[in-house]
CSV table of C-alpha atoms in Angstrom, one decimal:
chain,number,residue,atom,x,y,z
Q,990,UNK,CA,18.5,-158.3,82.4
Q,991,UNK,CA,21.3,-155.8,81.7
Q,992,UNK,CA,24.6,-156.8,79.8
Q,993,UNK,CA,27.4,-155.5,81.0
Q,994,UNK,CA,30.6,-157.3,79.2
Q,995,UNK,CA,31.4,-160.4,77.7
Q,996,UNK,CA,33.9,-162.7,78.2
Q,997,UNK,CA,34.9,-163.6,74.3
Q,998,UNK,CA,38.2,-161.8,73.7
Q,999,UNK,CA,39.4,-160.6,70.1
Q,1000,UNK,CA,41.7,-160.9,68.3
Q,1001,UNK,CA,42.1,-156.7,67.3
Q,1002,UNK,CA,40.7,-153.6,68.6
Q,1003,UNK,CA,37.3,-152.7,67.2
Q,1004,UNK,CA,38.0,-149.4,65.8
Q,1005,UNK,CA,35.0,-149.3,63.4
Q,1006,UNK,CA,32.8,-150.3,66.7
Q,1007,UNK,CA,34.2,-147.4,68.6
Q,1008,UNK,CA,34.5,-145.0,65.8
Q,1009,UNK,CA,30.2,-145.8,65.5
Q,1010,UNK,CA,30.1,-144.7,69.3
Q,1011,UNK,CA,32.0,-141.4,69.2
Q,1012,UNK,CA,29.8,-140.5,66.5
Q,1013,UNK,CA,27.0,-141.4,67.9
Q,1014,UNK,CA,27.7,-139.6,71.2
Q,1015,UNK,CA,29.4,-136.6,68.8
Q,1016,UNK,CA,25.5,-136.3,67.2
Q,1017,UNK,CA,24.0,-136.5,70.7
Q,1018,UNK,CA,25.9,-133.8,72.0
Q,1019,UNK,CA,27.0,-131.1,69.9
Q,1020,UNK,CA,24.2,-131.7,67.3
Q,1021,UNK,CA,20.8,-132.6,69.1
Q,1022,UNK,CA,22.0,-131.1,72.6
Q,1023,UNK,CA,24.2,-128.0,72.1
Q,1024,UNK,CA,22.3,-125.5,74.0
Q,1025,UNK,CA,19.3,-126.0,71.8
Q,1026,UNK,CA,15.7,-125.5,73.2
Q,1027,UNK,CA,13.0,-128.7,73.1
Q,1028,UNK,CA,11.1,-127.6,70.4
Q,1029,UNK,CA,14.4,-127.0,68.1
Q,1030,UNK,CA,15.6,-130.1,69.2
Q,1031,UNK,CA,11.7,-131.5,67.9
Q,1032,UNK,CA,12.3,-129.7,65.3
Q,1033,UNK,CA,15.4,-131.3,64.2
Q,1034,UNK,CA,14.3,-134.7,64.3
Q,1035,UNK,CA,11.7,-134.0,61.9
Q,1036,UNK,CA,14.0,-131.9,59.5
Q,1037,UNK,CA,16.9,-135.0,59.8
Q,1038,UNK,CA,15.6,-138.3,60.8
Q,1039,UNK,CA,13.9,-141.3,58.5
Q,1040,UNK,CA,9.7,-140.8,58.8
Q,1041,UNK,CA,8.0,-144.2,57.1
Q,1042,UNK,CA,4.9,-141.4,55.6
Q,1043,UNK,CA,8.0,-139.4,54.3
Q,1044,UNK,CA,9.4,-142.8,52.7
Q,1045,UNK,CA,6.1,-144.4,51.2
Q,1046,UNK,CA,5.1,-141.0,49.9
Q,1047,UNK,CA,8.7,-140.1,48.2
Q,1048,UNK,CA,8.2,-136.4,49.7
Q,1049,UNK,CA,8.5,-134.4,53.3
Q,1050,UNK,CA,5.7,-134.4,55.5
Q,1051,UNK,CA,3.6,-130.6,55.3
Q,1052,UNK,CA,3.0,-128.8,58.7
Q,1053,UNK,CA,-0.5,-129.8,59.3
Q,1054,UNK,CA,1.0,-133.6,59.1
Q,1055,UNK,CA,3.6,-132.8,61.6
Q,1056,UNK,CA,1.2,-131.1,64.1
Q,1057,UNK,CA,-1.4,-133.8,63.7
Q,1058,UNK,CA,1.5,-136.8,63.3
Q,1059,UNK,CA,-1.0,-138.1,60.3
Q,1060,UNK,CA,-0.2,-138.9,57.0
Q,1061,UNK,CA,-2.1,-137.8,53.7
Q,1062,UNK,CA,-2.1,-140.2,50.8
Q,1063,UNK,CA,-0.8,-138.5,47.5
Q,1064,UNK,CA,1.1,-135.5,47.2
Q,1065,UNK,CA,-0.8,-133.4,50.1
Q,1066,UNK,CA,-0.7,-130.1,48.2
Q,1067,UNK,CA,-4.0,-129.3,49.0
Q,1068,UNK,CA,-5.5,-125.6,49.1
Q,1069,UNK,CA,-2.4,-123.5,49.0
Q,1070,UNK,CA,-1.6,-121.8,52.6
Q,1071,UNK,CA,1.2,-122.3,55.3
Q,1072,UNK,CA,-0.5,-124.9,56.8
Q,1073,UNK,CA,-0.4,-127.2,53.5
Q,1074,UNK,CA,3.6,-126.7,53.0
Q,1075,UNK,CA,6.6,-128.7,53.9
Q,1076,UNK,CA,8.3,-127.0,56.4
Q,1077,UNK,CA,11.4,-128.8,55.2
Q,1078,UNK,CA,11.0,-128.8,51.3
Q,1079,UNK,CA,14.7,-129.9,50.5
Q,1080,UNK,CA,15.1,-133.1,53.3
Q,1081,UNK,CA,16.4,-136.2,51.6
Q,1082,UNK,CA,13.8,-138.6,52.6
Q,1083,UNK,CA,16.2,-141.6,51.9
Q,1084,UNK,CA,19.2,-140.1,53.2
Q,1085,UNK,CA,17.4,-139.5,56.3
Q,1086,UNK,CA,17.3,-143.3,56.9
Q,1087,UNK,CA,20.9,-143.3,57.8
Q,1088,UNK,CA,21.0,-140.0,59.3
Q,1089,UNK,CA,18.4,-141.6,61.9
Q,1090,UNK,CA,20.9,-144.3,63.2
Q,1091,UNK,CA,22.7,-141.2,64.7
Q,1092,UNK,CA,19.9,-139.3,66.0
Q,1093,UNK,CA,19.2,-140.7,70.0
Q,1094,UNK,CA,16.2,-138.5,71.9
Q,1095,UNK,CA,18.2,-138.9,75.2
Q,1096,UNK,CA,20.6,-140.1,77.1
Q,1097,UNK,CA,19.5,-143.4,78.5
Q,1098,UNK,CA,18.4,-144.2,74.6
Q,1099,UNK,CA,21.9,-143.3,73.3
Q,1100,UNK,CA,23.5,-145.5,76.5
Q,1101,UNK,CA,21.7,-148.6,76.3
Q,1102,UNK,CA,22.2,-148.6,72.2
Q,1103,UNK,CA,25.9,-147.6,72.6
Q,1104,UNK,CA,26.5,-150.3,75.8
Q,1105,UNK,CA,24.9,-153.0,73.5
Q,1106,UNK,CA,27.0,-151.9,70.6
Q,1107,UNK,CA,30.5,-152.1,72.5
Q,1108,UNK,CA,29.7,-155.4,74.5
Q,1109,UNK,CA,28.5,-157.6,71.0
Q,1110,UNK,CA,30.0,-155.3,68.3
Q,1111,UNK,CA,33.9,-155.5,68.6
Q,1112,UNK,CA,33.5,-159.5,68.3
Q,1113,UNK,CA,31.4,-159.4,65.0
Q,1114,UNK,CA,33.7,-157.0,63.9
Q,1115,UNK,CA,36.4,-159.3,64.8
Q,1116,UNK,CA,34.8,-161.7,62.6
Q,1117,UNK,CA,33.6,-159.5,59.7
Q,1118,UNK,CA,36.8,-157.2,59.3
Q,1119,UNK,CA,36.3,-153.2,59.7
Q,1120,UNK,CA,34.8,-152.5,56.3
Q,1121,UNK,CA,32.6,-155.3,56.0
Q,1122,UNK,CA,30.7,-154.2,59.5
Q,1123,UNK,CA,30.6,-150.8,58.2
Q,1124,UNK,CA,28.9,-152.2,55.6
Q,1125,UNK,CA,26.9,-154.7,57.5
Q,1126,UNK,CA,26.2,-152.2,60.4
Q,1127,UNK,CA,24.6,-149.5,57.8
Q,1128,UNK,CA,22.8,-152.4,55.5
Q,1129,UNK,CA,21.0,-153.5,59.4
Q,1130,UNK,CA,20.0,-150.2,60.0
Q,1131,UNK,CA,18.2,-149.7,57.0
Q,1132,UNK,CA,16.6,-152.9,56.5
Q,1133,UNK,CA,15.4,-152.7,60.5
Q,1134,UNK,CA,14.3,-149.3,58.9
Q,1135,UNK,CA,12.4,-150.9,55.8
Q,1136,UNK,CA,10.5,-153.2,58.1
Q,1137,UNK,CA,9.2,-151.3,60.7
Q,1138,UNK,CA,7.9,-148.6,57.2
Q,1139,UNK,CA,6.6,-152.1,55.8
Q,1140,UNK,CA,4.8,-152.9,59.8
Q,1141,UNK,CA,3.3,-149.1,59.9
Q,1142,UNK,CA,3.7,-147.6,56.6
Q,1143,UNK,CA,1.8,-144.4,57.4
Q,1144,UNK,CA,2.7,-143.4,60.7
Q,1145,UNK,CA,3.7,-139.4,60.4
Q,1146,UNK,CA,6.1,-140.1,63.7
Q,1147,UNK,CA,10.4,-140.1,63.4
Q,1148,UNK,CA,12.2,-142.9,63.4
Q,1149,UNK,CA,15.5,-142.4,65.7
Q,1150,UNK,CA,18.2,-144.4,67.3
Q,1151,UNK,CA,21.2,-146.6,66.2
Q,1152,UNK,CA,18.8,-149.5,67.9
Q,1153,UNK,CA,17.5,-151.2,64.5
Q,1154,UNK,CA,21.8,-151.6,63.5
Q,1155,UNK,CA,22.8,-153.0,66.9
Q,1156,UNK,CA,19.4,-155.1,66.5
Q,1157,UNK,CA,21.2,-156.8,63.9
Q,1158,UNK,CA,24.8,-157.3,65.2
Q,1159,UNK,CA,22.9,-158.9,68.0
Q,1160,UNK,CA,21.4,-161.3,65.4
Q,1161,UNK,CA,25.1,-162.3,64.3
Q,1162,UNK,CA,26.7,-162.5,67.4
Q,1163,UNK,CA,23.6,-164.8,68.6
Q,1164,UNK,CA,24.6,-167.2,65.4
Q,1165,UNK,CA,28.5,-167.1,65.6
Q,1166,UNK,CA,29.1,-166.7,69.8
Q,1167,UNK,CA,26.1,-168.8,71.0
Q,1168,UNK,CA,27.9,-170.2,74.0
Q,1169,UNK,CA,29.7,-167.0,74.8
Q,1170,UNK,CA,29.1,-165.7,78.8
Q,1171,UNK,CA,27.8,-162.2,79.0
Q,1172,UNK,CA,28.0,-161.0,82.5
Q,1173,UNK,CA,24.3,-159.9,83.1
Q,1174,UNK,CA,23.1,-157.4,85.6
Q,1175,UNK,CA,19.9,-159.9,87.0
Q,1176,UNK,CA,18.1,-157.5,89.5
Q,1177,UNK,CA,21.0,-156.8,92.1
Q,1178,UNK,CA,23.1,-160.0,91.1
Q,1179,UNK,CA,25.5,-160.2,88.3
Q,1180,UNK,CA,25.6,-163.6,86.8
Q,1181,UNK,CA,27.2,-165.5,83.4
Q,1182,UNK,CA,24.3,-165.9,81.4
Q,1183,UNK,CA,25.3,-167.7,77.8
Q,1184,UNK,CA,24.7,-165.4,74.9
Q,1185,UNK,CA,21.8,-167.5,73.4
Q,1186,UNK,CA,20.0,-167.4,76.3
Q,1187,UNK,CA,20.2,-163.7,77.2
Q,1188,UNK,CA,19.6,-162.4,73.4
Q,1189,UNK,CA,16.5,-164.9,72.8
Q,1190,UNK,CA,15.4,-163.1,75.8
Q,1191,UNK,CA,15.7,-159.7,74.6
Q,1192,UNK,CA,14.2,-160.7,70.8
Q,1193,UNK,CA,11.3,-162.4,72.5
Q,1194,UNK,CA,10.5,-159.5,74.5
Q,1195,UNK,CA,10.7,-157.1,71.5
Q,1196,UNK,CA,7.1,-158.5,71.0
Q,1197,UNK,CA,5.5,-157.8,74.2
Q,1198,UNK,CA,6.4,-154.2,74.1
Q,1199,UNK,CA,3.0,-152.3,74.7
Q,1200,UNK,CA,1.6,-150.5,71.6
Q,1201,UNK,CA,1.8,-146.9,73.4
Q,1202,UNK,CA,5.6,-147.0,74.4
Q,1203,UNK,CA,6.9,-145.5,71.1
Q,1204,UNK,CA,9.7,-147.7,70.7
Q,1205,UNK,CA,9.8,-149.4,66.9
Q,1206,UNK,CA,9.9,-152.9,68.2
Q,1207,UNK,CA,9.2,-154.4,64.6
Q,1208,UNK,CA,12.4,-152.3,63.2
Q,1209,UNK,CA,14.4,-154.5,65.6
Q,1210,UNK,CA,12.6,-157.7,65.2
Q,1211,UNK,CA,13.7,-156.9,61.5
Q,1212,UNK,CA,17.7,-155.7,62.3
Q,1213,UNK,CA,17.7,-158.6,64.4
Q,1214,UNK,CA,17.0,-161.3,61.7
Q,1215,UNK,CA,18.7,-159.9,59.2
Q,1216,UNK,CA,21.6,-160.4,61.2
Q,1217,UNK,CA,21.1,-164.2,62.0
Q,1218,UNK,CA,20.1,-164.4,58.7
Q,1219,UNK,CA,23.3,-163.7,56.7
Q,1220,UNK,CA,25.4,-164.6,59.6
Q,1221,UNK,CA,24.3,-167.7,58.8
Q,1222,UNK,CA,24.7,-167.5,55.4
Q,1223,UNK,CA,28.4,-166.3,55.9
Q,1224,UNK,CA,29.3,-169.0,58.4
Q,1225,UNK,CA,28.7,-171.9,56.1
Q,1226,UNK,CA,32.0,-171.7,54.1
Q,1227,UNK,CA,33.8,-172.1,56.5
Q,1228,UNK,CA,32.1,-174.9,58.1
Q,1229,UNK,CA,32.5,-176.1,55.0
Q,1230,UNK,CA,35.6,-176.8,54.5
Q,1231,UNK,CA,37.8,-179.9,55.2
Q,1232,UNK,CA,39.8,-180.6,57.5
Q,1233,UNK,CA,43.3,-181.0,57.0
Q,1234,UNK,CA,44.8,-184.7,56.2
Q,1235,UNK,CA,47.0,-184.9,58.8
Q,1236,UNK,CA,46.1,-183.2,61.8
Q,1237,UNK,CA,41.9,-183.9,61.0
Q,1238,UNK,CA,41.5,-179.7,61.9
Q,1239,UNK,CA,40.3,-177.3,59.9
Q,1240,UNK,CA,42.6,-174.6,58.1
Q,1241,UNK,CA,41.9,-171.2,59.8
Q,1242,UNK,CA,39.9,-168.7,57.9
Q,1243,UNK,CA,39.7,-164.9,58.0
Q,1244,UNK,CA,36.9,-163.0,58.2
């Protein structure tokens, strides 16, 4: 099942939604593209993007752990030699876990993250404000990040892809827009499907994805319920609140 747009109209433009996807695309195609070569485009994932060895270890990965995508417990200083040196001594191992969210290894990747952004992002923005889904966007990113470390903490292999944020701004919009109708692309038929129904889907899926695939299901299992999670947690107040005296509704809120 593809999504391909909502129908659950705003109430402003999502300008921190499509600010996130010119970025994105802005990485993609004058950072990791730009007339670079595969191996420097290889070669700046593993300079750049979040690695969960790099992360556990508090250090960058030495060459012989790139080439044999194997991490060594400790500081891996080893014998002295080329081999036993980090090729990039001065990455910022923790910075690198946002840098990640921007980094996409190709175009279908950076489309289906970006389409999945646009079609469930502008309405939790909508409900969130701009600066709070900045906030939110970044905080889901990096605690998909922390789980998927926590699921395979030393796997020598970069973590790339705005997928673990969006995970979680799924999460939310599955907790506030449950009955919303997302026109789905179902084999060569697009039909309504309600919001609940597509995005259990998708998060049920995320564990039967086959071990070999290289895709970091668990860092979206992880994005995913975070959102829920504190959507949750933020929709209470609200529903909290009494109605008014006179006309028995409740007093609009912002959020």
């Amino acid at each position: 099942m593809l999504p391909l747009y909502d129908d659950n109209p705003t109430r402003r433009f999502a300008i921190v939604t499509l600010l996130l996807i010119l970025a994105n695309v802005a990485v993609f195609v004058l950072v990791q593209q730009a007339g670079r070569s595969d191996s420097t485009q290889v070669r700046l994932v593993y300079e750049r993007a979040a690695i969960p060895c790099e992360l556990v270890q508090g250090r960058p990965l030495t060459l012989t752990e790139i080439r044999t995508e194997t991490c060594v417990t400790g500081t891996a200083e080893g014998p002295r030699g080329t081999q036993n040196r980090a090729p990039f001594p001065d990455k910022s191992v923790y910075l690198a876990v946002f840098v990640s969210m921007f980094l996409h290894g190709s175009w279908l990747h950076l489309g289906g993250n970006m389409l999945f952004l646009w079609i469930f992002g502008n309405n939790v923005e909508d409900r969130l404000g701009p600066l709070r889904f900045l906030g939110f966007y970044l905080a889901g990113g990096a605690i998909a990040t922390a789980v998927q470390v926590a699921f395979d903490p030393s796997s020598a292999v970069p973590l790339i892809g705005a997928s673990g944020a969006v995970a979680a701004v799924m999460g939310a919009y599955l907790v506030w827009f449950p009955r919303a109708r997302v026109m789905t692309l179902i084999t060569f038929l697009v039909l309504p499907v309600p919001a609940v129904v597509l995005l259990g889907f998708w998060f049920l899926s995320q564990f039967f994805t086959a071990a070999d695939s290289g895709v970091a299901w668990m860092a979206h299992v992880g994005g995913f319920i975070f959102g829920a999670l504190l959507a949750s947690l933020l929709r209470a107040p609200r529903d909290q609140r009494r109605p008014d005296p006179v006309w028995g509704l409740r007093p609009p809120g912002r959020w």
